[in-house]
């Protein structure tokens, strides 16, 4: 689970979904918005994420929660290598149901590299 400082609050999700850039991967979609220091006077400069898995993916809550935990743990491992502060929404899809933690980490790392959010 991500630390509280790295979790995106619910009121900010719609802003990221509306104005963010999308990167689509195998089983995961990343929507991110780079934080601008001038616009964020009151907010701390943190990398914040939220994880969404729809009931359309699977009706069972245990499967959806497992997918969220896999994405969350993968992002937690990638956070120290990130170069800039962003708000991000990760949306899981059916391609992620049978994946292991190692496979999800590779997918997430690839998404962040394609979005140019990681150090070279």
GROMACS .gro file of N, CA and C in nm:
model
  360
    1UNK      N    1   0.084  -0.118   0.000
    1UNK     CA    2   0.000   0.000   0.000
    1UNK      C    3   0.089   0.125   0.000
    2UNK      N    4   0.047   0.223  -0.074
    2UNK     CA    5   0.122   0.348  -0.080
    2UNK      C    6   0.106   0.427   0.050
    3UNK      N    7   0.209   0.503   0.088
    3UNK     CA    8   0.193   0.593   0.202
    3UNK      C    9   0.085   0.698   0.173
    4UNK      N   10   0.026   0.751   0.277
    4UNK     CA   11  -0.083   0.847   0.261
    4UNK      C   12  -0.042   0.968   0.177
    5UNK      N   13   0.084   1.010   0.187
    5UNK     CA   14   0.129   1.127   0.109
    5UNK      C   15   0.131   1.099  -0.040
    6UNK      N   16   0.134   0.971  -0.078
    6UNK     CA   17   0.138   0.934  -0.219
    6UNK      C   18   0.003   0.890  -0.274
    7UNK      N   19  -0.104   0.912  -0.200
    7UNK     CA   20  -0.238   0.877  -0.247
    7UNK      C   21  -0.310   1.003  -0.294
    8UNK      N   22  -0.370   0.994  -0.409
    8UNK     CA   23  -0.442   1.107  -0.468
    8UNK      C   24  -0.581   1.117  -0.406
    9UNK      N   25  -0.616   1.234  -0.348
    9UNK     CA   26  -0.749   1.250  -0.289
    9UNK      C   27  -0.858   1.246  -0.396
   10UNK      N   28  -0.976   1.200  -0.356
   10UNK     CA   29  -1.088   1.182  -0.449
   10UNK      C   30  -1.126   1.308  -0.526
   11UNK      N   31  -1.127   1.429  -0.465
   11UNK     CA   32  -1.166   1.547  -0.542
   11UNK      C   33  -1.072   1.581  -0.659
   12UNK      N   34  -0.949   1.528  -0.657
   12UNK     CA   35  -0.852   1.559  -0.762
   12UNK      C   36  -0.856   1.460  -0.878
   13UNK      N   37  -0.927   1.349  -0.861
   13UNK     CA   38  -0.928   1.246  -0.964
   13UNK      C   39  -0.991   1.297  -1.094
   14UNK      N   40  -1.102   1.368  -1.084
   14UNK     CA   41  -1.170   1.415  -1.206
   14UNK      C   42  -1.083   1.513  -1.284
   15UNK      N   43  -1.005   1.595  -1.216
   15UNK     CA   44  -0.916   1.689  -1.283
   15UNK      C   45  -0.808   1.616  -1.362
   16UNK      N   46  -0.753   1.511  -1.302
   16UNK     CA   47  -0.650   1.432  -1.372
   16UNK      C   48  -0.712   1.360  -1.491
   17UNK      N   49  -0.832   1.303  -1.472
   17UNK     CA   50  -0.898   1.231  -1.581
   17UNK      C   51  -0.931   1.324  -1.698
   18UNK      N   52  -0.967   1.447  -1.668
   18UNK     CA   53  -1.009   1.541  -1.772
   18UNK      C   54  -0.889   1.603  -1.846
   19UNK      N   55  -0.786   1.644  -1.773
   19UNK     CA   56  -0.676   1.719  -1.833
   19UNK      C   57  -0.548   1.639  -1.849
   20UNK      N   58  -0.546   1.515  -1.803
   20UNK     CA   59  -0.423   1.436  -1.805
   20UNK      C   60  -0.391   1.375  -1.940
   21UNK      N   61  -0.267   1.329  -1.951
   21UNK     CA   62  -0.221   1.257  -2.070
   21UNK      C   63  -0.235   1.108  -2.044
   22UNK      N   64  -0.264   1.031  -2.150
   22UNK     CA   65  -0.287   0.888  -2.136
   22UNK      C   66  -0.175   0.808  -2.199
   23UNK      N   67  -0.138   0.701  -2.128
   23UNK     CA   68  -0.045   0.603  -2.181
   23UNK      C   69  -0.109   0.468  -2.158
   24UNK      N   70  -0.130   0.391  -2.265
   24UNK     CA   71  -0.199   0.263  -2.255
   24UNK      C   72  -0.097   0.150  -2.265
   25UNK      N   73  -0.107   0.057  -2.171
   25UNK     CA   74  -0.019  -0.058  -2.170
   25UNK      C   75  -0.099  -0.187  -2.173
   26UNK      N   76  -0.031  -0.296  -2.148
   26UNK     CA   77  -0.094  -0.428  -2.150
   26UNK      C   78  -0.165  -0.451  -2.016
   27UNK      N   79  -0.293  -0.421  -2.010
   27UNK     CA   80  -0.370  -0.444  -1.889
   27UNK      C   81  -0.382  -0.323  -1.797
   28UNK      N   82  -0.307  -0.218  -1.825
   28UNK     CA   83  -0.308  -0.099  -1.739
   28UNK      C   84  -0.307   0.026  -1.826
   29UNK      N   85  -0.386   0.125  -1.786
   29UNK     CA   86  -0.383   0.256  -1.849
   29UNK      C   87  -0.338   0.357  -1.745
   30UNK      N   88  -0.241   0.440  -1.780
   30UNK     CA   89  -0.192   0.544  -1.691
   30UNK      C   90  -0.239   0.679  -1.745
   31UNK      N   91  -0.308   0.754  -1.660
   31UNK     CA   92  -0.346   0.890  -1.693
   31UNK      C   93  -0.274   0.978  -1.592
   32UNK      N   94  -0.191   1.070  -1.640
   32UNK     CA   95  -0.111   1.150  -1.548
   32UNK      C   96  -0.116   1.298  -1.583
   33UNK      N   97  -0.093   1.378  -1.482
   33UNK     CA   98  -0.089   1.522  -1.501
   33UNK      C   99   0.030   1.575  -1.423
   34UNK      N  100   0.121   1.641  -1.493
   34UNK     CA  101   0.240   1.695  -1.429
   34UNK      C  102   0.201   1.817  -1.346
   35UNK      N  103   0.251   1.820  -1.223
   35UNK     CA  104   0.218   1.931  -1.134
   35UNK      C  105   0.300   2.053  -1.169
   36UNK      N  106   0.236   2.167  -1.168
   36UNK     CA  107   0.300   2.294  -1.195
   36UNK      C  108   0.320   2.365  -1.062
   37UNK      N  109   0.442   2.404  -1.031
   37UNK     CA  110   0.470   2.465  -0.900
   37UNK      C  111   0.393   2.594  -0.878
   38UNK      N  112   0.369   2.671  -0.982
   38UNK     CA  113   0.300   2.798  -0.966
   38UNK      C  114   0.154   2.778  -0.927
   39UNK      N  115   0.092   2.671  -0.979
   39UNK     CA  116  -0.049   2.647  -0.952
   39UNK      C  117  -0.072   2.576  -0.818
   40UNK      N  118   0.030   2.515  -0.765
   40UNK     CA  119   0.016   2.434  -0.645
   40UNK      C  120   0.083   2.500  -0.524
   41UNK      N  121   0.035   2.613  -0.483
   41UNK     CA  122   0.095   2.684  -0.370
   41UNK      C  123   0.065   2.611  -0.239
   42UNK      N  124  -0.059   2.568  -0.218
   42UNK     CA  125  -0.099   2.507  -0.093
   42UNK      C  126  -0.062   2.360  -0.082
   43UNK      N  127  -0.048   2.291  -0.193
   43UNK     CA  128  -0.024   2.147  -0.190
   43UNK      C  129   0.125   2.116  -0.183
   44UNK      N  130   0.156   2.007  -0.114
   44UNK     CA  131   0.294   1.960  -0.109
   44UNK      C  132   0.333   1.901  -0.243
   45UNK      N  133   0.459   1.905  -0.272
   45UNK     CA  134   0.508   1.848  -0.397
   45UNK      C  135   0.532   1.699  -0.377
   46UNK      N  136   0.437   1.619  -0.411
   46UNK     CA  137   0.445   1.474  -0.398
   46UNK      C  138   0.399   1.408  -0.527
   47UNK      N  139   0.437   1.283  -0.541
   47UNK     CA  140   0.388   1.201  -0.651
   47UNK      C  141   0.268   1.125  -0.596
   48UNK      N  142   0.150   1.152  -0.650
   48UNK     CA  143   0.028   1.094  -0.594
   48UNK      C  144  -0.045   1.011  -0.700
   49UNK      N  145  -0.096   0.895  -0.657
   49UNK     CA  146  -0.164   0.803  -0.748
   49UNK      C  147  -0.290   0.747  -0.686
   50UNK      N  148  -0.381   0.706  -0.772
   50UNK     CA  149  -0.502   0.633  -0.732
   50UNK      C  150  -0.518   0.518  -0.831
   51UNK      N  151  -0.578   0.409  -0.784
   51UNK     CA  152  -0.590   0.288  -0.863
   51UNK      C  153  -0.738   0.252  -0.877
   52UNK      N  154  -0.782   0.232  -1.001
   52UNK     CA  155  -0.923   0.207  -1.030
   52UNK      C  156  -0.936   0.076  -1.106
   53UNK      N  157  -1.026  -0.009  -1.059
   53UNK     CA  158  -1.061  -0.131  -1.132
   53UNK      C  159  -1.212  -0.141  -1.131
   54UNK      N  160  -1.272  -0.139  -1.245
   54UNK     CA  161  -1.417  -0.138  -1.259
   54UNK      C  162  -1.478  -0.276  -1.235
   55UNK      N  163  -1.605  -0.277  -1.199
   55UNK     CA  164  -1.676  -0.405  -1.185
   55UNK      C  165  -1.696  -0.472  -1.320
   56UNK      N  166  -1.677  -0.400  -1.429
   56UNK     CA  167  -1.684  -0.460  -1.562
   56UNK      C  168  -1.568  -0.557  -1.585
   57UNK      N  169  -1.456  -0.533  -1.517
   57UNK     CA  170  -1.340  -0.621  -1.529
   57UNK      C  171  -1.370  -0.756  -1.465
   58UNK      N  172  -1.421  -0.752  -1.343
   58UNK     CA  173  -1.461  -0.874  -1.273
   58UNK      C  174  -1.561  -0.837  -1.164
   59UNK      N  175  -1.662  -0.918  -1.147
   59UNK     CA  176  -1.765  -0.887  -1.048
   59UNK      C  177  -1.717  -0.912  -0.905
   60UNK      N  178  -1.617  -0.997  -0.888
   60UNK     CA  179  -1.569  -1.033  -0.755
   60UNK      C  180  -1.476  -0.926  -0.698
   61UNK      N  181  -1.508  -0.880  -0.578
   61UNK     CA  182  -1.429  -0.776  -0.514
   61UNK      C  183  -1.287  -0.824  -0.483
   62UNK      N  184  -1.272  -0.951  -0.454
   62UNK     CA  185  -1.139  -1.003  -0.421
   62UNK      C  186  -1.044  -0.992  -0.540
   63UNK      N  187  -1.094  -1.016  -0.659
   63UNK     CA  188  -1.012  -1.005  -0.780
   63UNK      C  189  -0.975  -0.859  -0.806
   64UNK      N  190  -1.073  -0.770  -0.793
   64UNK     CA  191  -1.047  -0.627  -0.815
   64UNK      C  192  -0.948  -0.573  -0.713
   65UNK      N  193  -0.964  -0.611  -0.587
   65UNK     CA  194  -0.872  -0.565  -0.483
   65UNK      C  195  -0.730  -0.618  -0.504
   66UNK      N  196  -0.719  -0.742  -0.550
   66UNK     CA  197  -0.587  -0.797  -0.580
   66UNK      C  198  -0.519  -0.718  -0.691
   67UNK      N  199  -0.596  -0.680  -0.792
   67UNK     CA  200  -0.541  -0.602  -0.902
   67UNK      C  201  -0.495  -0.466  -0.851
   68UNK      N  202  -0.572  -0.403  -0.764
   68UNK     CA  203  -0.532  -0.274  -0.706
   68UNK      C  204  -0.403  -0.288  -0.625
   69UNK      N  205  -0.395  -0.394  -0.546
   69UNK     CA  206  -0.274  -0.415  -0.465
   69UNK      C  207  -0.152  -0.438  -0.552
   70UNK      N  208  -0.168  -0.513  -0.661
   70UNK     CA  209  -0.057  -0.537  -0.753
   70UNK      C  210  -0.007  -0.405  -0.814
   71UNK      N  211  -0.101  -0.322  -0.860
   71UNK     CA  212  -0.062  -0.193  -0.919
   71UNK      C  213   0.001  -0.102  -0.815
   72UNK      N  214  -0.056  -0.098  -0.696
   72UNK     CA  215  -0.006  -0.012  -0.590
   72UNK      C  216   0.137  -0.050  -0.550
   73UNK      N  217   0.161  -0.178  -0.533
   73UNK     CA  218   0.294  -0.224  -0.495
   73UNK      C  219   0.395  -0.196  -0.606
   74UNK      N  220   0.354  -0.212  -0.730
   74UNK     CA  221   0.445  -0.183  -0.842
   74UNK      C  222   0.481  -0.036  -0.847
   75UNK      N  223   0.384   0.051  -0.825
   75UNK     CA  224   0.410   0.196  -0.825
   75UNK      C  225   0.499   0.232  -0.707
   76UNK      N  226   0.479   0.169  -0.593
   76UNK     CA  227   0.560   0.198  -0.474
   76UNK      C  228   0.708   0.168  -0.502
   77UNK      N  229   0.735   0.064  -0.579
   77UNK     CA  230   0.874   0.030  -0.613
   77UNK      C  231   0.934   0.127  -0.714
   78UNK      N  232   0.849   0.188  -0.797
   78UNK     CA  233   0.896   0.278  -0.903
   78UNK      C  234   0.912   0.422  -0.853
   79UNK      N  235   0.841   0.460  -0.746
   79UNK     CA  236   0.841   0.599  -0.698
   79UNK      C  237   0.979   0.659  -0.677
   80UNK      N  238   1.076   0.591  -0.616
   80UNK     CA  239   1.207   0.655  -0.595
   80UNK      C  240   1.279   0.694  -0.724
   81UNK      N  241   1.246   0.627  -0.835
   81UNK     CA  242   1.311   0.657  -0.962
   81UNK      C  243   1.243   0.764  -1.044
   82UNK      N  244   1.135   0.820  -0.994
   82UNK     CA  245   1.062   0.921  -1.070
   82UNK      C  246   1.132   1.056  -1.062
   83UNK      N  247   1.129   1.129  -1.172
   83UNK     CA  248   1.201   1.255  -1.180
   83UNK      C  249   1.116   1.376  -1.144
   84UNK      N  250   0.987   1.372  -1.173
   84UNK     CA  251   0.903   1.489  -1.151
   84UNK      C  252   0.779   1.452  -1.071
   85UNK      N  253   0.715   1.552  -1.014
   85UNK     CA  254   0.594   1.530  -0.934
   85UNK      C  255   0.472   1.529  -1.025
   86UNK      N  256   0.392   1.423  -1.011
   86UNK     CA  257   0.273   1.407  -1.094
   86UNK      C  258   0.157   1.359  -1.008
   87UNK      N  259   0.037   1.381  -1.060
   87UNK     CA  260  -0.083   1.317  -1.010
   87UNK      C  261  -0.120   1.214  -1.115
   88UNK      N  262  -0.149   1.092  -1.072
   88UNK     CA  263  -0.177   0.987  -1.169
   88UNK      C  264  -0.294   0.899  -1.131
   89UNK      N  265  -0.362   0.849  -1.233
   89UNK     CA  266  -0.470   0.754  -1.217
   89UNK      C  267  -0.432   0.631  -1.297
   90UNK      N  268  -0.430   0.515  -1.231
   90UNK     CA  269  -0.401   0.390  -1.300
   90UNK      C  270  -0.529   0.308  -1.305
   91UNK      N  271  -0.568   0.270  -1.426
   91UNK     CA  272  -0.691   0.195  -1.447
   91UNK      C  273  -0.655   0.054  -1.492
   92UNK      N  274  -0.699  -0.044  -1.414
   92UNK     CA  275  -0.671  -0.184  -1.448
   92UNK      C  276  -0.777  -0.239  -1.541
   93UNK      N  277  -0.735  -0.328  -1.630
   93UNK     CA  278  -0.829  -0.393  -1.721
   93UNK      C  279  -0.809  -0.545  -1.714
   94UNK      N  280  -0.883  -0.617  -1.795
   94UNK     CA  281  -0.884  -0.764  -1.787
   94UNK      C  282  -0.749  -0.829  -1.812
   95UNK      N  283  -0.662  -0.763  -1.883
   95UNK     CA  284  -0.530  -0.820  -1.911
   95UNK      C  285  -0.443  -0.837  -1.788
   96UNK      N  286  -0.485  -0.780  -1.678
   96UNK     CA  287  -0.406  -0.782  -1.555
   96UNK      C  288  -0.450  -0.891  -1.458
   97UNK      N  289  -0.560  -0.960  -1.488
   97UNK     CA  290  -0.619  -1.055  -1.392
   97UNK      C  291  -0.523  -1.169  -1.357
   98UNK      N  292  -0.459  -1.228  -1.453
   98UNK     CA  293  -0.375  -1.346  -1.428
   98UNK      C  294  -0.226  -1.313  -1.416
   99UNK      N  295  -0.191  -1.186  -1.406
   99UNK     CA  296  -0.050  -1.146  -1.399
   99UNK      C  297   0.006  -1.164  -1.258
  100UNK      N  298   0.135  -1.190  -1.251
  100UNK     CA  299   0.205  -1.196  -1.123
  100UNK      C  300   0.260  -1.057  -1.089
  101UNK      N  301   0.313  -1.044  -0.968
  101UNK     CA  302   0.367  -0.915  -0.924
  101UNK      C  303   0.483  -0.872  -1.015
  102UNK      N  304   0.570  -0.964  -1.051
  102UNK     CA  305   0.684  -0.930  -1.136
  102UNK      C  306   0.639  -0.880  -1.273
  103UNK      N  307   0.538  -0.944  -1.329
  103UNK     CA  308   0.488  -0.902  -1.460
  103UNK      C  309   0.424  -0.763  -1.452
  104UNK      N  310   0.350  -0.737  -1.345
  104UNK     CA  311   0.286  -0.607  -1.330
  104UNK      C  312   0.392  -0.498  -1.312
  105UNK      N  313   0.499  -0.528  -1.238
  105UNK     CA  314   0.606  -0.429  -1.221
  105UNK      C  315   0.670  -0.394  -1.354
  106UNK      N  316   0.690  -0.492  -1.439
  106UNK     CA  317   0.747  -0.466  -1.572
  106UNK      C  318   0.653  -0.378  -1.655
  107UNK      N  319   0.523  -0.408  -1.650
  107UNK     CA  320   0.424  -0.330  -1.724
  107UNK      C  321   0.422  -0.185  -1.675
  108UNK      N  322   0.420  -0.168  -1.543
  108UNK     CA  323   0.415  -0.034  -1.484
  108UNK      C  324   0.542   0.044  -1.516
  109UNK      N  325   0.657  -0.022  -1.505
  109UNK     CA  326   0.783   0.046  -1.537
  109UNK      C  327   0.785   0.090  -1.683
  110UNK      N  328   0.735   0.005  -1.771
  110UNK     CA  329   0.728   0.040  -1.913
  110UNK      C  330   0.638   0.162  -1.936
  111UNK      N  331   0.523   0.166  -1.867
  111UNK     CA  332   0.433   0.281  -1.879
  111UNK      C  333   0.501   0.410  -1.836
  112UNK      N  334   0.570   0.406  -1.724
  112UNK     CA  335   0.637   0.526  -1.673
  112UNK      C  336   0.751   0.570  -1.765
  113UNK      N  337   0.822   0.474  -1.823
  113UNK     CA  338   0.928   0.509  -1.917
  113UNK      C  339   0.872   0.571  -2.044
  114UNK      N  340   0.761   0.516  -2.094
  114UNK     CA  341   0.700   0.572  -2.214
  114UNK      C  342   0.645   0.712  -2.188
  115UNK      N  343   0.602   0.738  -2.063
  115UNK     CA  344   0.552   0.871  -2.027
  115UNK      C  345   0.667   0.966  -1.992
  116UNK      N  346   0.791   0.915  -1.993
  116UNK     CA  347   0.910   0.993  -1.961
  116UNK      C  348   0.903   1.050  -1.819
  117UNK      N  349   0.861   0.968  -1.724
  117UNK     CA  350   0.852   1.007  -1.585
  117UNK      C  351   0.965   0.948  -1.501
  118UNK      N  352   1.045   0.857  -1.559
  118UNK     CA  353   1.154   0.794  -1.486
  118UNK      C  354   1.289   0.850  -1.529
  119UNK      N  355   1.387   0.836  -1.438
  119UNK     CA  356   1.523   0.876  -1.472
  119UNK      C  357   1.575   0.783  -1.580
  120UNK      N  358   1.665   0.833  -1.661
  120UNK     CA  359   1.718   0.755  -1.774
  120UNK      C  360   1.804   0.639  -1.728
   0.00000   0.00000   0.00000
